[in-house]
Amino acid sequence: MVWTTRRALGAALGALLLIGSSGCTSGSDRHQLVIFAVEQDTLADQPVHLVVGGLRSGQEVTVTAEAQDVAGNGWQSKAVYRADSRGSVSLDRDAPISGSYQQVDGMGLFWSMLPTDGIATTLFTPPPPAVGADFPIRITATADGPATAEHTVTRRWTADGVTATALKLDTDHVVGTLYLPPAGTPAKTPILLLGGSEGGNSGVGAAALLASHGHPALAVAYFGALGLPPTLQNIPVEYAVGAARLLAERTGATGGIAVEGISRGSELALLVAAQLPDLVRRVVVYAPSADVNGGLPGGVAWTENGAPVPTGPIALDRIPASILAVAGEQDRLWPAPRWARQIGTPTAAAPNRQAVLYPGAGHAVAGFPYLPTGGTLVALDGTTLDLGGDAAANEAAHVGGWAKLLSFLDS
């Protein structure tokens, strides 16, 4: 990764030297402000290497990133940088003088965006794959003297050849979307994705990207979607068990599958793994619970064979699968760090378990990197929940956690 970044930086700086020389008038001090990106478009979980050139040595430049979320709301980040002796700024190399983030981070402008209307929200939700194959992020650079420069970064959901199939309750007995890697791709572990208390099919973006990395991925809704319960109450574990079996059947997964659960979905993921010990070989849980909790807004959350699943500790000893549990040390929504350690503690019967905790991160540790997240969540009833953590620490968890997820699935 370090060598790749250095090579990309070298290519960008080399290109800017050519652009800068052609953009300067001989015998004058005129410059042409430019933004150069090594990548013209990338998968949404891949970094972009940006360089600004055409500046004077030591000149300050303001770089802004702008995007719209799925609801059409604007998001923006901004930082000020100082050009080097060659009149260039590399976001991979240079820390901002001031702005929405502080440290050297080539993708800092991407994850540090905030809503332009100032309304608190937990994360930037881009238009999902069903709405568009990609989404744009506009980069603008301004400085004294040179004209403003603009560059649009295209963030793609899927690699070429990835296919998506919508699954319906009346025909497939599940509401979700199945993403398959390109034909001829070497077989990798399929994964079932279960979201949290936000409801709906919130895992489609991650599923699309996982399929782009070679993993068949099925993102499902288990409440808050047409034909399903409107709230997280009385959800049959058998529904998710059926989704796991469907994934295995559609992909011919002879080596078993993985199940991912986020927040409240971690309970469901663990309950499914306990019911399917011969099928579920890997479990990934983010901001997890080791206990069965009550329903939202009350009552029972899960049922098995029509009977309520009692609240209290989940029988982890019934799960032989390898487990990766990820949590933020500053989670303020519930005791995810303690539960992650409990879930990730190896046992004699299940030695392949690990807990990964990120200092400074809060409850919003799940998902792929380079999208902004915050420390609050507006619940369905309008109340604001404190998730804990800060944006920079959450981003570190996303970068590290996503890499660990891919490695865990490939192991």
Coordinates of C-alpha atoms in Angstrom, one line a residue:
M1 CA 0.0 0.0 0.0
V2 CA 2.8 2.5 0.9
W3 CA 4.6 1.7 -2.4
T4 CA 1.4 2.1 -4.4
T5 CA 0.7 5.5 -2.8
R6 CA 4.2 6.7 -3.4
R7 CA 4.0 5.6 -7.1
A8 CA 0.7 7.3 -7.5
L9 CA 2.0 10.5 -5.9
G10 CA 5.0 10.4 -8.2
A11 CA 2.8 10.0 -11.3
A12 CA 0.6 12.8 -10.2
L13 CA 3.4 15.2 -9.5
G14 CA 5.1 14.3 -12.8
A15 CA 1.9 15.0 -14.7
L16 CA 1.5 18.3 -12.9
L17 CA 5.0 19.4 -13.8
L18 CA 4.1 18.9 -17.5
I19 CA 0.8 20.7 -17.0
G20 CA 2.4 23.5 -15.1
S21 CA 5.1 24.1 -17.7
S22 CA 2.5 24.2 -20.4
G23 CA 0.2 26.4 -18.4
C24 CA 2.8 29.1 -17.6
T25 CA 3.6 31.9 -20.0
S26 CA 7.3 32.2 -20.9
G27 CA 9.0 35.1 -19.1
S28 CA 6.0 35.8 -16.8
D29 CA 4.7 34.7 -13.4
R30 CA 1.4 33.5 -14.7
H31 CA 0.2 30.1 -13.4
Q32 CA -2.7 27.8 -14.3
L33 CA -4.3 26.3 -11.3
V34 CA -5.1 22.6 -11.9
I35 CA -6.4 19.5 -9.9
F36 CA -5.0 16.2 -11.0
A37 CA -6.3 12.8 -9.9
V38 CA -4.4 9.6 -10.7
E39 CA -7.7 7.7 -10.9
Q40 CA -10.5 9.0 -13.1
D41 CA -13.1 6.9 -11.3
T42 CA -12.8 4.3 -8.5
L43 CA -14.8 1.9 -6.4
A44 CA -16.4 3.7 -3.4
D45 CA -14.1 1.9 -1.0
Q46 CA -10.9 2.8 -2.8
P47 CA -8.7 5.9 -2.2
V48 CA -8.2 8.7 -4.6
H49 CA -4.8 10.4 -5.0
L50 CA -5.3 14.1 -5.6
V51 CA -2.7 16.8 -6.3
V52 CA -3.2 20.6 -6.8
G53 CA -0.7 22.3 -9.0
G54 CA 0.0 25.6 -10.8
L55 CA 0.6 27.5 -7.5
R56 CA 3.5 29.7 -6.5
S57 CA 6.0 28.3 -3.9
G58 CA 4.4 28.7 -0.5
Q59 CA 1.1 29.9 -1.8
E60 CA -2.0 29.0 0.1
V61 CA -4.9 27.2 -1.6
T62 CA -8.4 26.2 -0.4
V63 CA -9.7 22.9 -1.5
T64 CA -13.4 22.0 -1.1
A65 CA -15.2 18.7 -1.5
E66 CA -19.0 18.7 -2.1
A67 CA -21.6 15.9 -2.6
Q68 CA -25.3 15.3 -2.3
D69 CA -26.8 12.5 -0.2
V70 CA -29.7 10.2 -1.3
A71 CA -32.2 12.8 0.0
G72 CA -30.7 15.6 -2.0
N73 CA -29.1 17.3 1.0
G74 CA -25.7 19.0 0.4
W75 CA -22.5 18.0 2.2
Q76 CA -19.2 19.9 2.2
S77 CA -15.7 19.9 3.6
K78 CA -13.0 22.5 3.2
A79 CA -9.3 22.7 4.0
V80 CA -6.4 25.2 3.4
Y81 CA -3.0 23.9 2.3
R82 CA 0.4 25.5 1.5
A83 CA 2.2 24.7 -1.8
D84 CA 5.7 23.3 -1.8
S85 CA 8.7 24.7 -3.6
R86 CA 7.3 23.3 -6.9
G87 CA 4.0 25.0 -6.5
S88 CA 2.0 21.9 -5.7
V89 CA 0.0 20.3 -2.9
S90 CA -0.5 16.6 -2.5
L91 CA -3.3 15.5 -0.3
D92 CA -1.5 12.3 0.4
R93 CA 1.6 14.2 1.6
D94 CA 0.5 17.5 3.0
A95 CA -1.5 18.2 6.2
P96 CA -3.9 21.1 6.0
I97 CA -3.1 24.4 7.7
S98 CA -6.7 24.6 8.8
G99 CA -10.0 23.1 7.8
S100 CA -12.4 20.2 8.5
Y101 CA -9.6 17.7 9.3
Q102 CA -6.1 18.2 10.6
Q103 CA -3.8 15.2 9.9
V104 CA -2.1 14.1 6.7
D105 CA -4.8 12.0 5.0
G106 CA -5.3 11.8 1.2
M107 CA -9.0 11.1 1.8
G108 CA -9.5 13.6 4.6
L109 CA -11.8 15.8 2.5
F110 CA -14.0 12.8 1.7
W111 CA -14.8 11.6 5.3
S112 CA -14.8 15.1 7.0
M113 CA -17.8 16.4 5.0
L114 CA -20.7 17.8 7.1
P115 CA -24.2 18.7 6.1
T116 CA -24.4 22.2 4.7
D117 CA -27.7 22.8 6.5
G118 CA -26.1 22.1 9.9
I119 CA -28.6 19.4 10.8
A120 CA -27.0 16.6 12.9
T121 CA -26.9 13.3 11.2
T122 CA -24.8 10.2 11.7
L123 CA -23.5 9.5 8.2
F124 CA -23.6 10.5 4.6
T125 CA -25.8 8.1 2.7
P126 CA -25.1 8.4 -1.0
P127 CA -27.5 7.4 -3.7
P128 CA -27.5 3.6 -3.5
P129 CA -26.8 1.2 -6.3
A130 CA -30.5 0.9 -7.2
V131 CA -30.6 4.7 -7.8
G132 CA -27.4 5.0 -9.8
A133 CA -24.3 3.0 -10.7
D134 CA -22.1 5.7 -9.1
F135 CA -22.1 9.0 -7.3
P136 CA -20.0 12.1 -7.8
I137 CA -17.9 14.2 -5.4
R138 CA -16.9 17.6 -6.7
I139 CA -13.4 18.9 -5.8
T140 CA -12.8 22.7 -6.1
A141 CA -9.5 24.6 -5.5
T142 CA -9.3 28.4 -5.2
A143 CA -6.3 30.6 -4.5
D144 CA -5.2 34.2 -5.0
G145 CA -4.4 34.9 -8.6
P146 CA -5.2 31.7 -10.5
A147 CA -8.7 30.9 -11.6
T148 CA -10.7 28.3 -9.7
A149 CA -10.0 24.7 -10.7
E150 CA -12.6 21.9 -10.5
H151 CA -12.5 18.1 -10.7
T152 CA -15.2 15.5 -10.3
V153 CA -14.4 12.2 -8.7
T154 CA -16.7 9.4 -9.7
R155 CA -17.3 6.8 -7.0
R156 CA -18.6 3.5 -8.4
W157 CA -20.6 0.9 -6.6
T158 CA -19.6 -2.2 -8.6
A159 CA -16.7 -3.5 -10.7
D160 CA -17.5 -4.4 -14.3
G161 CA -19.5 -7.6 -14.6
V162 CA -21.1 -7.5 -11.1
T163 CA -24.8 -8.4 -11.3
A164 CA -27.6 -7.5 -8.9
T165 CA -30.9 -9.4 -8.4
A166 CA -33.8 -8.1 -6.4
L167 CA -35.3 -10.7 -4.1
K168 CA -39.0 -10.5 -3.2
L169 CA -41.0 -11.8 -0.3
D170 CA -43.7 -13.6 -2.4
T171 CA -41.2 -15.5 -4.6
D172 CA -38.0 -15.7 -2.6
H173 CA -39.3 -15.5 1.0
V174 CA -36.9 -12.6 1.7
V175 CA -36.6 -8.9 0.8
G176 CA -33.1 -8.1 -0.3
T177 CA -30.6 -7.8 -3.1
L178 CA -28.2 -10.4 -4.2
Y179 CA -24.9 -9.2 -5.7
L180 CA -22.8 -11.7 -7.6
P181 CA -19.1 -11.2 -8.8
P182 CA -18.3 -11.2 -12.5
A183 CA -18.7 -14.6 -14.2
G184 CA -15.5 -16.6 -14.0
T185 CA -14.3 -15.0 -10.8
P186 CA -12.6 -17.5 -8.4
A187 CA -15.1 -18.6 -5.7
K188 CA -14.9 -16.7 -2.5
T189 CA -16.9 -16.9 0.7
P190 CA -20.5 -15.6 0.3
I191 CA -21.8 -13.2 2.9
L192 CA -25.2 -12.3 4.3
L193 CA -25.6 -8.7 5.5
L194 CA -28.0 -7.7 8.3
G195 CA -28.4 -4.1 9.2
G196 CA -29.3 -2.5 12.5
S197 CA -32.2 -0.6 14.1
E198 CA -32.3 1.8 11.1
G199 CA -34.4 -0.8 9.3
G200 CA -34.8 -1.3 5.6
N201 CA -32.1 -2.8 3.3
S202 CA -29.2 -0.6 4.5
G203 CA -26.4 -3.0 3.4
V204 CA -26.8 -2.8 -0.3
G205 CA -23.8 -0.5 -0.8
A206 CA -21.4 -2.7 1.1
A207 CA -22.9 -5.8 -0.6
A208 CA -22.2 -4.3 -4.0
L209 CA -18.6 -3.5 -3.1
L210 CA -18.0 -7.0 -1.5
A211 CA -19.2 -8.6 -4.8
S212 CA -16.7 -6.3 -6.6
H213 CA -14.1 -7.9 -4.4
G214 CA -15.2 -11.4 -5.4
H215 CA -17.6 -12.2 -2.5
P216 CA -21.3 -13.0 -3.4
A217 CA -23.2 -10.8 -1.1
L218 CA -26.9 -10.8 -0.1
A219 CA -28.2 -7.7 1.7
V220 CA -31.6 -8.2 3.3
A221 CA -34.1 -6.2 5.2
Y222 CA -35.9 -7.8 8.2
F223 CA -38.2 -5.0 9.1
G224 CA -39.1 -1.5 7.8
A225 CA -39.7 -2.7 4.2
L226 CA -42.8 -3.6 2.2
G227 CA -44.3 -6.8 3.5
L228 CA -42.1 -6.9 6.6
P229 CA -42.9 -5.8 10.2
P230 CA -42.7 -2.0 10.4
T231 CA -40.7 -2.1 13.6
L232 CA -38.0 -4.3 15.2
Q233 CA -40.5 -6.4 17.0
N234 CA -41.3 -10.2 16.8
I235 CA -38.8 -10.8 14.0
P236 CA -38.6 -14.5 13.3
V237 CA -35.0 -15.8 13.3
E238 CA -36.2 -18.3 10.7
Y239 CA -36.6 -15.5 8.2
A240 CA -32.8 -14.8 8.4
V241 CA -32.1 -18.5 8.5
G242 CA -34.0 -18.8 5.2
A243 CA -31.9 -16.0 3.7
A244 CA -28.7 -17.7 4.7
R245 CA -29.8 -21.0 3.1
L246 CA -31.0 -19.1 0.0
L247 CA -27.5 -17.5 -0.3
A248 CA -25.8 -20.8 0.0
E249 CA -28.1 -22.4 -2.6
R250 CA -27.8 -19.6 -5.2
T251 CA -24.0 -19.5 -4.9
G252 CA -23.3 -23.2 -4.5
A253 CA -21.3 -22.4 -1.3
T254 CA -19.9 -25.8 -0.4
G255 CA -17.5 -24.3 2.0
G256 CA -20.1 -22.5 4.0
I257 CA -21.1 -18.8 4.2
A258 CA -20.4 -15.8 6.4
V259 CA -23.0 -13.6 8.2
E260 CA -22.5 -10.0 9.1
G261 CA -24.6 -8.1 11.6
I262 CA -24.4 -4.5 12.6
S263 CA -25.6 -3.2 16.0
R264 CA -29.0 -4.9 16.7
G265 CA -28.3 -7.0 13.6
S266 CA -25.4 -8.6 15.5
E267 CA -27.9 -10.3 17.7
L268 CA -29.7 -11.8 14.7
A269 CA -26.4 -12.8 13.1
L270 CA -25.3 -14.7 16.2
L271 CA -28.7 -16.4 16.5
V272 CA -28.6 -17.5 12.9
A273 CA -25.1 -18.9 13.4
A274 CA -26.3 -20.8 16.4
Q275 CA -29.1 -22.4 14.3
L276 CA -26.9 -23.2 11.3
P277 CA -23.5 -24.4 12.8
D278 CA -22.8 -26.5 9.7
L279 CA -23.5 -23.7 7.2
V280 CA -22.3 -20.5 8.9
R281 CA -18.5 -20.7 9.1
R282 CA -17.7 -17.0 9.7
V283 CA -19.5 -14.3 11.7
V284 CA -18.7 -10.6 11.6
V285 CA -20.4 -8.2 14.1
Y286 CA -20.0 -4.5 14.4
A287 CA -20.8 -2.5 17.5
P288 CA -22.3 -5.8 18.7
S289 CA -24.3 -7.1 21.6
A290 CA -23.6 -10.4 23.3
D291 CA -27.1 -10.3 24.8
V292 CA -30.6 -10.5 23.3
N293 CA -32.2 -7.2 23.9
G294 CA -35.9 -6.1 23.8
G295 CA -37.8 -5.0 20.8
L296 CA -38.0 -1.4 19.5
P297 CA -40.0 0.5 20.6
G298 CA -40.7 -2.2 23.1
G299 CA -41.8 -5.8 23.6
V300 CA -39.9 -8.8 22.0
A301 CA -37.3 -8.4 19.3
W302 CA -36.8 -12.0 18.1
T303 CA -38.8 -15.2 17.9
E304 CA -37.9 -18.8 17.3
N305 CA -40.5 -21.3 16.3
G306 CA -43.1 -18.7 17.2
A307 CA -41.9 -18.2 20.7
P308 CA -40.1 -15.1 22.1
V309 CA -36.3 -15.4 22.3
P310 CA -35.7 -14.5 26.0
T311 CA -33.6 -11.4 26.7
G312 CA -30.2 -12.1 28.2
P313 CA -26.9 -13.6 27.1
I314 CA -26.7 -15.3 23.7
A315 CA -25.4 -18.9 23.9
L316 CA -22.0 -18.2 22.2
D317 CA -20.9 -21.8 23.0
R318 CA -23.4 -23.0 20.4
I319 CA -21.5 -21.2 17.7
P320 CA -18.5 -23.0 16.3
A321 CA -17.9 -20.4 13.6
S322 CA -14.9 -18.1 13.4
I323 CA -15.9 -14.7 14.7
L324 CA -14.6 -11.1 14.1
A325 CA -16.1 -8.6 16.6
V326 CA -15.4 -4.9 15.9
A327 CA -16.3 -2.0 18.3
G328 CA -15.4 1.6 19.1
E329 CA -13.9 2.2 22.6
Q330 CA -16.1 5.4 22.9
D331 CA -19.4 3.8 22.0
R332 CA -22.0 5.7 24.0
L333 CA -25.1 3.9 22.7
W334 CA -24.5 0.6 24.5
P335 CA -21.5 -1.4 26.0
A336 CA -20.3 -2.6 22.6
P337 CA -16.6 -2.8 23.7
R338 CA -17.4 -5.1 26.6
W339 CA -19.7 -7.2 24.4
A340 CA -17.1 -7.3 21.6
R341 CA -14.5 -8.7 23.9
Q342 CA -16.9 -11.3 25.2
I343 CA -17.9 -12.4 21.7
G344 CA -14.3 -12.3 20.4
T345 CA -12.8 -14.3 23.2
P346 CA -11.4 -17.6 21.8
T347 CA -12.6 -20.9 23.4
A348 CA -11.3 -24.4 23.2
A349 CA -14.3 -25.3 20.9
A350 CA -14.0 -22.1 18.8
P351 CA -10.4 -20.9 18.8
N352 CA -10.7 -18.6 15.8
R353 CA -12.3 -15.6 17.4
Q354 CA -11.0 -12.1 17.7
A355 CA -12.2 -8.7 19.0
V356 CA -10.9 -5.5 17.4
L357 CA -11.5 -2.3 19.3
Y358 CA -10.7 1.2 17.9
P359 CA -9.7 4.0 20.3
G360 CA -11.8 7.1 20.0
A361 CA -14.4 5.5 17.7
G362 CA -18.0 5.4 18.7
H363 CA -21.0 3.2 17.7
A364 CA -20.7 4.0 13.9
V365 CA -17.8 1.7 13.2
A366 CA -19.4 -0.5 10.5
G367 CA -19.1 -0.1 6.8
F368 CA -16.5 0.8 4.2
P369 CA -14.2 3.9 4.4
Y370 CA -14.2 7.4 2.9
L371 CA -17.7 8.4 3.7
P372 CA -18.4 10.9 6.5
T373 CA -19.9 9.8 9.8
G374 CA -20.8 11.7 12.9
G375 CA -21.5 11.1 16.6
T376 CA -25.3 11.4 16.6
L377 CA -28.3 9.5 15.2
V378 CA -31.8 10.8 14.8
A379 CA -34.1 7.8 15.7
L380 CA -37.4 7.0 14.1
D381 CA -39.3 8.7 17.0
G382 CA -37.3 11.9 16.4
T383 CA -35.0 11.7 19.4
T384 CA -31.3 12.3 19.0
L385 CA -29.0 9.5 20.1
D386 CA -25.4 10.0 21.2
L387 CA -23.3 7.4 19.4
G388 CA -19.9 8.6 20.8
G389 CA -16.6 8.9 19.0
D390 CA -15.4 11.5 16.6
A391 CA -15.2 11.6 12.8
A392 CA -11.4 10.9 12.5
A393 CA -11.5 8.0 14.9
N394 CA -14.6 6.5 13.2
E395 CA -12.8 6.8 9.8
A396 CA -9.8 5.0 11.2
A397 CA -12.2 2.2 12.3
H398 CA -13.7 2.1 8.8
V399 CA -10.4 1.9 7.1
G400 CA -9.0 -0.7 9.4
G401 CA -12.3 -2.6 9.9
W402 CA -13.0 -2.9 6.2
A403 CA -9.5 -4.3 5.5
K404 CA -10.0 -6.8 8.4
L405 CA -13.3 -7.8 7.0
L406 CA -11.9 -8.6 3.5
S407 CA -8.9 -10.4 5.1
F408 CA -11.2 -12.4 7.4
L409 CA -13.5 -13.4 4.5
D410 CA -10.5 -14.4 2.4
S411 CA -8.7 -16.4 5.1

